[in-house]
Amino acid sequence: MNKLKIILIAGARPNFMKIAPIYDEIKKHQGFNPIIVHTGQHYDENMSKIFFDQLSIPKPDINLGVGSASHARQTAEIMIRFEDVLLKEKPGLVMVVGDVNSTIACSLVAAKMHIPVAHIEAGLRSHNWNMPEEINRILTDRLSDYLFTTCKDANENLIKEGINKRKIYFVGNVMIDTLLKNKELAKKSKILEKLKLRKGKYAVLTLHRPSNVDSKENLTKILETIEEIQRQIKIIYPAHPRAQKQINKFSLIDQIKEMENFHIIDPLGYLDFLWLMMNAKFVLTDSGGIQEETTILDIPCLTLRRETERPITVTQGTNVVVGNNKKKIIEESLRILRGNFKHGKTPELWDGKAAVRIVKIILEKHL
Ligand code: UD1
């Protein structure tokens, strides 16, 4: 039997937990010859390697080593280097996940070479064209031959955009596959001891979106809000390198140091961060994935953005979209501290088996 050569693209931190279960599942079948390509978009040890190690993803077969640059330069460099990979490897399928620059860059190269593209986490829409991720998502979906979705509203978004129904498959959430698989393992983390934290006695903050951290005015406003909340509860902020850079650039570090109950730390590995979330009173975030993870963990989540591409986490989960409105963020935080918050319901098919469904569909269609 001819094996299907399939290239899995991993570029940035949120990609790694999504390719892990797919790689695991692919390995169970004889019919595949998988190749992992890391674009090098994220390269720091704690933004990349630690995830490969903890999630048992093998070392990438190919690393394009592109590193950081402006959007155009980074995307273009990935495209140039990935074209050579496709010319040499001639895969039968390229699989991309999420909405980062690596996702659109590799999809575009593959589509132009008439190599089928599978997009995992298709159809999410924030309807905010100022987000680079929204542009990446829409274009990747347009280029894809298989569109695997996490929820039914994503199917509706795609159909509204004129995508052929036959290409769309509602399969569930691969990131939740990884979370469910690792929940037990996370208990071994020593992060609470290391940071001297007690279950339910702290909140977690993550903040890295350009809209929040690239403008001094917005970042200062959020920090003023955090200043008020940390009077009520300790806040731990594992800060993305982008955010750390902006905090230094805007000389905000002294202002932060004055807050006794607010602690900035370096980004954490998967298991430490999962354990930190699992024991938190609540989470404040501008991440996409964390809105979904907190819904499954039944931990209250306040999303510091004006909108979400993941509305199911609001309608069925623990998520409340609070924007950057100081009054609203403080009000919602205090409400949670009083014990008054909504509980999460598991969205349909977020059951740990999304990767099994994806691989089954590809096997049926492709081999
Ligand atoms: C990218 C994704 C974003 C995702 C985020 C998760 C795009 C457009 N954005 O944003 O959707 O939510 O990853 O982390 O693809 N840097 C380092 N070390 C690294 C990686 C980055 O120091 O390993 C610094 C560099 O200064 C770099 C900056 O972070 O310029 C931004 O990195 P980049 O990959 O451009 O975008 P992210 O903000 O990480």
Short mmCIF file of C-alpha atoms and ligand atoms in Angstrom, two decimals:
data_model
loop_
_atom_site.label_atom_id
_atom_site.label_comp_id
_atom_site.label_asym_id
_atom_site.label_seq_id
_atom_site.Cartn_x
_atom_site.Cartn_y
_atom_site.Cartn_z
CA MET A 1 0.00 0.00 0.00
CA ASN A 2 1.22 3.49 -0.83
CA LYS A 3 1.67 5.49 2.34
CA LEU A 4 0.28 9.02 2.51
CA LYS A 5 3.13 11.44 3.15
CA ILE A 6 1.68 14.09 5.40
CA ILE A 7 3.47 17.23 6.54
CA LEU A 8 2.38 18.60 9.92
CA ILE A 9 3.15 22.28 10.43
CA ALA A 10 4.10 23.61 13.85
CA GLY A 11 5.24 27.19 14.20
CA ALA A 12 4.14 28.98 17.34
CA ARG A 13 3.37 27.98 20.91
CA PRO A 14 -0.40 27.42 20.53
CA ASN A 15 0.26 25.05 17.59
CA PHE A 16 2.20 22.48 19.59
CA MET A 17 -0.65 21.22 21.79
CA LYS A 18 -2.78 20.92 18.64
CA ILE A 19 -0.40 18.79 16.57
CA ALA A 20 0.48 16.47 19.48
CA PRO A 21 -2.72 14.37 19.47
CA ILE A 22 -2.82 14.28 15.67
CA TYR A 23 0.73 12.99 15.48
CA ASP A 24 -0.08 10.36 18.14
CA GLU A 25 -3.10 9.18 16.21
CA ILE A 26 -1.36 9.15 12.83
CA LYS A 27 1.39 6.98 14.28
CA LYS A 28 -1.17 4.31 15.15
CA HIS A 29 -1.94 3.71 11.48
CA GLN A 30 0.23 2.02 8.90
CA GLY A 31 -1.00 4.20 6.07
CA PHE A 32 0.88 7.40 6.92
CA ASN A 33 4.36 8.72 6.57
CA PRO A 34 4.30 11.84 8.81
CA ILE A 35 6.88 14.62 8.67
CA ILE A 36 6.93 17.41 11.27
CA VAL A 37 8.02 20.80 9.98
CA HIS A 38 8.72 23.51 12.58
CA THR A 39 8.82 26.92 10.96
CA GLY A 40 10.85 28.43 13.82
CA GLN A 41 8.32 31.25 14.35
CA HIS A 42 8.72 30.57 18.08
CA TYR A 43 12.20 29.47 19.10
CA ASP A 44 12.87 30.20 22.80
CA GLU A 45 13.23 27.03 24.86
CA ASN A 46 10.17 27.88 26.99
CA MET A 47 8.08 28.88 23.94
CA SER A 48 8.86 25.76 21.93
CA LYS A 49 11.17 22.90 23.00
CA ILE A 50 9.59 22.42 26.43
CA PHE A 51 6.23 21.74 24.72
CA PHE A 52 7.74 19.14 22.40
CA ASP A 53 9.37 17.42 25.38
CA GLN A 54 6.33 17.49 27.68
CA LEU A 55 3.84 16.50 25.00
CA SER A 56 6.14 13.77 23.61
CA ILE A 57 6.19 15.23 20.13
CA PRO A 58 9.32 14.02 18.34
CA LYS A 59 11.97 16.53 17.41
CA PRO A 60 10.83 18.21 14.16
CA ASP A 61 12.16 16.47 11.04
CA ILE A 62 12.76 19.88 9.49
CA ASN A 63 13.21 23.27 11.16
CA LEU A 64 12.89 26.25 8.86
CA GLY A 65 14.42 28.50 11.53
CA VAL A 66 12.70 31.70 10.42
CA GLY A 67 12.62 33.46 13.81
CA SER A 68 10.90 36.80 14.50
CA ALA A 69 10.35 39.58 11.98
CA SER A 70 7.59 41.86 10.73
CA HIS A 71 4.46 40.09 9.46
CA ALA A 72 5.43 40.37 5.80
CA ARG A 73 9.03 39.31 6.34
CA GLN A 74 8.19 36.41 8.63
CA THR A 75 5.40 35.11 6.38
CA ALA A 76 7.50 35.54 3.25
CA GLU A 77 10.52 33.81 4.76
CA ILE A 78 8.42 30.83 5.84
CA MET A 79 6.98 30.63 2.31
CA ILE A 80 10.37 30.71 0.61
CA ARG A 81 11.82 28.04 2.86
CA PHE A 82 8.70 25.85 2.86
CA GLU A 83 8.54 25.82 -0.93
CA ASP A 84 11.91 24.04 -1.00
CA VAL A 85 10.60 21.47 1.48
CA LEU A 86 7.56 20.74 -0.67
CA LEU A 87 9.65 20.48 -3.84
CA LYS A 88 11.86 17.92 -2.16
CA GLU A 89 9.31 15.96 -0.12
CA LYS A 90 6.30 16.05 -2.48
CA PRO A 91 3.76 15.24 0.29
CA GLY A 92 0.19 14.14 -0.40
CA LEU A 93 -1.21 16.48 2.26
CA VAL A 94 -0.14 19.49 4.31
CA MET A 95 -1.84 19.87 7.69
CA VAL A 96 -1.95 23.26 9.41
CA VAL A 97 -3.46 24.25 12.76
CA GLY A 98 -4.79 27.48 14.25
CA ASP A 99 -4.30 30.98 12.91
CA VAL A 100 -0.67 32.07 13.24
CA ASN A 101 1.58 33.39 10.47
CA SER A 102 3.03 29.90 9.94
CA THR A 103 -0.50 28.62 9.25
CA ILE A 104 -1.25 30.97 6.36
CA ALA A 105 2.30 30.92 4.97
CA CYS A 106 2.43 27.14 4.59
CA SER A 107 -1.17 26.85 3.31
CA LEU A 108 -0.51 29.36 0.58
CA VAL A 109 2.64 27.63 -0.63
CA ALA A 110 0.95 24.21 -0.64
CA ALA A 111 -2.21 25.41 -2.41
CA LYS A 112 -0.18 27.00 -5.21
CA MET A 113 1.65 23.71 -5.68
CA HIS A 114 -1.70 21.86 -5.88
CA ILE A 115 -1.00 19.97 -2.67
CA PRO A 116 -4.17 19.48 -0.58
CA VAL A 117 -4.34 21.43 2.68
CA ALA A 118 -6.13 20.35 5.86
CA HIS A 119 -6.93 23.16 8.32
CA ILE A 120 -7.56 22.22 11.91
CA GLU A 121 -9.62 24.73 13.90
CA ALA A 122 -11.25 26.15 10.78
CA GLY A 123 -14.15 28.60 10.69
CA LEU A 124 -13.55 30.62 13.87
CA ARG A 125 -14.28 34.31 13.27
CA SER A 126 -13.76 37.33 15.51
CA HIS A 127 -15.09 39.63 12.75
CA ASN A 128 -12.26 41.96 13.70
CA TRP A 129 -10.10 42.50 10.64
CA ASN A 130 -7.49 44.34 12.75
CA MET A 131 -6.41 41.03 14.26
CA PRO A 132 -3.64 39.41 12.22
CA GLU A 133 -5.10 36.03 13.22
CA GLU A 134 -8.48 36.87 11.61
CA ILE A 135 -6.75 37.51 8.27
CA ASN A 136 -4.75 34.30 8.66
CA ARG A 137 -7.86 32.25 9.46
CA ILE A 138 -10.02 33.50 6.64
CA LEU A 139 -7.33 33.08 4.01
CA THR A 140 -6.27 29.66 5.26
CA ASP A 141 -9.88 28.45 5.19
CA ARG A 142 -10.28 29.69 1.63
CA LEU A 143 -7.20 27.70 0.57
CA SER A 144 -8.05 24.48 2.39
CA ASP A 145 -9.44 21.21 1.08
CA TYR A 146 -10.34 19.81 4.49
CA LEU A 147 -11.81 22.19 7.06
CA PHE A 148 -11.98 20.60 10.49
CA THR A 149 -14.07 22.60 12.97
CA THR A 150 -14.38 22.68 16.76
CA CYS A 151 -18.01 23.82 16.93
CA LYS A 152 -21.11 24.12 14.79
CA ASP A 153 -21.02 27.91 14.61
CA ALA A 154 -17.69 27.58 12.79
CA ASN A 155 -19.45 25.44 10.16
CA GLU A 156 -22.06 28.18 9.77
CA ASN A 157 -19.38 30.87 9.35
CA LEU A 158 -17.73 28.85 6.59
CA ILE A 159 -20.99 28.15 4.78
CA LYS A 160 -21.85 31.87 4.89
CA GLU A 161 -18.51 32.57 3.21
CA GLY A 162 -19.39 30.20 0.38
CA ILE A 163 -17.14 27.28 1.35
CA ASN A 164 -18.41 24.00 -0.08
CA LYS A 165 -20.21 22.04 2.67
CA ARG A 166 -18.58 18.82 1.59
CA LYS A 167 -15.17 20.11 2.69
CA ILE A 168 -16.32 20.95 6.24
CA TYR A 169 -16.09 18.42 9.08
CA PHE A 170 -17.20 19.13 12.64
CA VAL A 171 -14.80 16.98 14.66
CA GLY A 172 -14.28 18.60 18.07
CA ASN A 173 -11.24 20.25 19.62
CA VAL A 174 -7.73 18.79 19.39
CA MET A 175 -6.42 21.21 22.02
CA ILE A 176 -8.92 19.71 24.46
CA ASP A 177 -7.68 16.22 23.46
CA THR A 178 -4.28 17.32 24.79
CA LEU A 179 -5.72 18.92 27.91
CA LEU A 180 -7.74 15.84 28.89
CA LYS A 181 -4.77 13.58 28.26
CA ASN A 182 -2.45 15.69 30.44
CA LYS A 183 -4.69 16.68 33.35
CA GLU A 184 -3.44 13.83 35.54
CA LEU A 185 0.18 14.40 34.63
CA ALA A 186 -0.14 18.10 35.49
CA LYS A 187 -0.73 17.14 39.15
CA LYS A 188 2.99 16.34 39.38
CA SER A 189 3.85 19.98 38.71
CA LYS A 190 5.59 21.76 41.57
CA ILE A 191 4.66 25.23 40.32
CA LEU A 192 2.36 26.07 43.25
CA GLU A 193 5.11 25.23 45.76
CA LYS A 194 7.68 27.10 43.69
CA LEU A 195 5.56 30.26 43.57
CA LYS A 196 4.23 29.73 47.14
CA LEU A 197 0.61 29.64 45.98
CA ARG A 198 -2.44 27.98 47.47
CA LYS A 199 -5.37 26.53 45.53
CA GLY A 200 -8.06 29.15 44.85
CA LYS A 201 -6.03 31.95 46.43
CA TYR A 202 -4.67 33.54 43.28
CA ALA A 203 -5.67 34.57 39.74
CA VAL A 204 -3.69 34.04 36.53
CA LEU A 205 -3.15 36.72 33.90
CA THR A 206 -1.98 36.19 30.31
CA LEU A 207 -1.64 39.13 27.98
CA HIS A 208 0.17 39.28 24.66
CA ARG A 209 -2.16 40.53 21.88
CA PRO A 210 -0.77 43.48 19.93
CA SER A 211 -4.01 45.38 20.67
CA ASN A 212 -3.31 45.12 24.41
CA VAL A 213 0.48 45.25 24.70
CA ASP A 214 1.72 47.21 21.69
CA SER A 215 0.08 50.49 22.74
CA LYS A 216 1.41 52.21 25.83
CA GLU A 217 -2.00 53.69 26.53
CA ASN A 218 -3.81 50.33 26.45
CA LEU A 219 -1.16 48.46 28.40
CA THR A 220 -1.06 51.19 31.07
CA LYS A 221 -4.85 51.10 31.36
CA ILE A 222 -4.84 47.32 31.87
CA LEU A 223 -2.07 47.60 34.48
CA GLU A 224 -4.11 50.22 36.35
CA THR A 225 -6.98 47.76 36.41
CA ILE A 226 -4.69 44.97 37.61
CA GLU A 227 -3.45 47.29 40.35
CA GLU A 228 -6.97 47.41 41.78
CA ILE A 229 -7.63 43.69 41.47
CA GLN A 230 -4.34 42.66 43.11
CA ARG A 231 -5.51 44.46 46.26
CA GLN A 232 -8.10 41.68 46.55
CA ILE A 233 -6.22 38.64 45.24
CA LYS A 234 -2.69 37.68 44.24
CA ILE A 235 -2.16 37.73 40.46
CA ILE A 236 0.45 35.66 38.60
CA TYR A 237 1.40 36.76 35.10
CA PRO A 238 3.57 34.41 33.01
CA ALA A 239 4.51 37.04 30.46
CA HIS A 240 4.98 36.27 26.77
CA PRO A 241 8.31 37.61 25.38
CA ARG A 242 6.39 40.10 23.26
CA ALA A 243 4.71 41.56 26.36
CA GLN A 244 7.97 41.59 28.36
CA LYS A 245 9.59 43.55 25.55
CA GLN A 246 6.76 46.10 25.51
CA ILE A 247 6.77 46.50 29.31
CA ASN A 248 10.46 47.38 29.13
CA LYS A 249 10.03 49.62 26.10
CA PHE A 250 7.29 51.63 27.81
CA SER A 251 9.27 51.74 31.12
CA LEU A 252 6.38 50.20 33.07
CA ILE A 253 8.46 47.91 35.22
CA ASP A 254 8.67 50.33 38.18
CA GLN A 255 4.91 50.73 38.20
CA ILE A 256 4.60 46.93 38.28
CA LYS A 257 7.14 46.52 41.06
CA GLU A 258 5.02 48.75 43.28
CA MET A 259 2.21 46.21 43.17
CA GLU A 260 2.90 43.81 46.02
CA ASN A 261 0.43 41.18 44.98
CA PHE A 262 1.17 41.11 41.24
CA HIS A 263 3.98 38.87 40.04
CA ILE A 264 5.44 38.68 36.55
CA ILE A 265 7.23 35.45 35.72
CA ASP A 266 8.69 33.95 32.52
CA PRO A 267 6.43 31.86 30.28
CA LEU A 268 5.73 28.40 31.69
CA GLY A 269 5.79 24.96 30.09
CA TYR A 270 2.53 23.16 29.29
CA LEU A 271 2.17 21.11 32.48
CA ASP A 272 3.06 23.90 34.91
CA PHE A 273 0.67 26.30 33.19
CA LEU A 274 -2.12 23.73 33.14
CA TRP A 275 -1.69 23.08 36.88
CA LEU A 276 -1.58 26.83 37.54
CA MET A 277 -4.91 27.26 35.69
CA MET A 278 -6.50 24.22 37.34
CA ASN A 279 -5.93 25.70 40.80
CA ALA A 280 -6.64 29.34 40.06
CA LYS A 281 -9.63 31.25 41.38
CA PHE A 282 -10.02 32.75 37.93
CA VAL A 283 -8.10 33.62 34.78
CA LEU A 284 -7.77 36.96 32.99
CA THR A 285 -6.59 36.51 29.40
CA ASP A 286 -6.45 37.72 25.84
CA SER A 287 -5.50 34.27 24.51
CA GLY A 288 -7.81 32.24 22.28
CA GLY A 289 -6.98 28.77 23.56
CA ILE A 290 -7.19 29.64 27.25
CA GLN A 291 -10.86 30.64 26.81
CA GLU A 292 -11.48 27.04 25.73
CA GLU A 293 -9.26 25.39 28.33
CA THR A 294 -10.89 27.26 31.24
CA THR A 295 -14.32 26.25 29.96
CA ILE A 296 -13.35 22.57 30.19
CA LEU A 297 -11.63 23.05 33.55
CA ASP A 298 -14.67 24.97 34.90
CA ILE A 299 -12.47 27.87 35.95
CA PRO A 300 -13.98 31.38 35.47
CA CYS A 301 -12.35 33.28 32.60
CA LEU A 302 -12.44 37.01 31.86
CA THR A 303 -11.38 37.75 28.29
CA LEU A 304 -9.62 41.10 27.92
CA ARG A 305 -10.76 41.68 24.35
CA ARG A 306 -13.70 43.34 22.69
CA GLU A 307 -14.91 40.17 21.01
CA THR A 308 -14.18 36.46 20.79
CA GLU A 309 -13.90 34.09 17.84
CA ARG A 310 -14.90 31.38 20.29
CA PRO A 311 -18.48 32.39 21.32
CA ILE A 312 -19.26 28.86 22.49
CA THR A 313 -17.02 29.53 25.52
CA VAL A 314 -19.41 32.36 26.45
CA THR A 315 -22.72 30.65 25.67
CA GLN A 316 -21.75 27.28 27.17
CA GLY A 317 -18.57 27.93 29.10
CA THR A 318 -17.09 30.01 31.88
CA ASN A 319 -15.97 32.88 29.67
CA VAL A 320 -17.06 36.52 29.99
CA VAL A 321 -15.78 39.01 27.40
CA VAL A 322 -14.85 42.18 29.29
CA GLY A 323 -12.80 44.19 26.78
CA ASN A 324 -10.47 46.72 28.39
CA ASN A 325 -13.19 48.44 30.37
CA LYS A 326 -11.72 48.97 33.84
CA LYS A 327 -15.07 49.15 35.62
CA LYS A 328 -16.37 45.97 33.99
CA ILE A 329 -13.16 43.98 34.62
CA ILE A 330 -13.13 44.95 38.30
CA GLU A 331 -16.85 44.30 38.70
CA GLU A 332 -16.59 40.83 37.15
CA SER A 333 -13.48 39.99 39.20
CA LEU A 334 -15.22 40.98 42.42
CA ARG A 335 -18.26 38.97 41.44
CA ILE A 336 -16.09 35.87 41.03
CA LEU A 337 -14.37 36.56 44.36
CA ARG A 338 -17.82 36.63 45.98
CA GLY A 339 -18.36 33.12 44.54
CA ASN A 340 -20.91 34.28 42.00
CA PHE A 341 -19.88 32.92 38.61
CA LYS A 342 -21.26 30.68 35.90
CA HIS A 343 -20.17 27.09 35.46
CA GLY A 344 -19.04 25.52 32.22
CA LYS A 345 -20.83 22.87 30.20
CA THR A 346 -18.69 20.68 27.92
CA PRO A 347 -19.27 21.76 24.31
CA GLU A 348 -20.32 19.03 21.90
CA LEU A 349 -17.47 16.71 20.82
CA TRP A 350 -14.89 18.28 23.16
CA ASP A 351 -14.38 14.77 24.42
CA GLY A 352 -10.73 13.99 23.79
CA LYS A 353 -11.37 12.22 20.48
CA ALA A 354 -11.08 14.99 17.89
CA ALA A 355 -7.77 13.70 16.51
CA VAL A 356 -9.23 10.20 16.12
CA ARG A 357 -12.07 11.66 14.02
CA ILE A 358 -9.72 13.76 11.90
CA VAL A 359 -7.41 10.89 11.09
CA LYS A 360 -10.34 8.59 10.32
CA ILE A 361 -11.73 11.10 7.81
CA ILE A 362 -8.36 11.52 6.12
CA LEU A 363 -7.90 7.77 5.91
CA GLU A 364 -11.32 7.33 4.31
CA LYS A 365 -10.87 10.14 1.80
CA HIS A 366 -7.25 9.88 0.95
CA LEU A 367 -6.11 6.30 0.96
C1 UD1 B 1 1.97 34.62 17.75
C2 UD1 B 1 0.67 34.57 16.95
C3 UD1 B 1 -0.51 34.71 17.89
C4 UD1 B 1 -0.45 33.72 19.03
C5 UD1 B 1 0.89 33.85 19.73
C6 UD1 B 1 1.02 32.83 20.82
C7 UD1 B 1 0.81 35.46 14.67
C8 UD1 B 1 0.40 36.57 13.80
N1 UD1 B 1 0.57 35.63 15.99
O1 UD1 B 1 2.05 35.93 18.30
O2 UD1 B 1 -1.70 34.47 17.17
O3 UD1 B 1 -1.49 33.97 19.94
O4 UD1 B 1 1.94 33.64 18.77
O5 UD1 B 1 2.21 32.94 21.50
O6 UD1 B 1 1.30 34.47 14.20
N2 UD1 B 1 9.57 36.22 20.68
C9 UD1 B 1 10.61 35.75 21.43
N3 UD1 B 1 10.82 34.40 21.46
C10 UD1 B 1 10.07 33.52 20.77
C11 UD1 B 1 9.00 34.01 20.00
C12 UD1 B 1 8.76 35.36 19.97
O7 UD1 B 1 11.34 36.50 22.08
O8 UD1 B 1 10.31 32.30 20.85
C13 UD1 B 1 9.30 37.67 20.68
C14 UD1 B 1 10.01 38.41 19.58
O9 UD1 B 1 10.39 39.62 20.09
C15 UD1 B 1 8.92 38.61 18.57
C16 UD1 B 1 7.67 38.73 19.42
O10 UD1 B 1 7.90 37.89 20.54
O11 UD1 B 1 9.14 39.71 17.77
C17 UD1 B 1 6.41 38.33 18.74
O12 UD1 B 1 6.49 37.01 18.20
P1 UD1 B 1 5.58 36.60 16.93
O13 UD1 B 1 5.76 35.17 16.63
O14 UD1 B 1 5.79 37.58 15.84
O15 UD1 B 1 4.11 36.87 17.42
P2 UD1 B 1 3.42 36.51 18.81
O16 UD1 B 1 3.10 37.77 19.51
O17 UD1 B 1 4.19 35.46 19.53
#
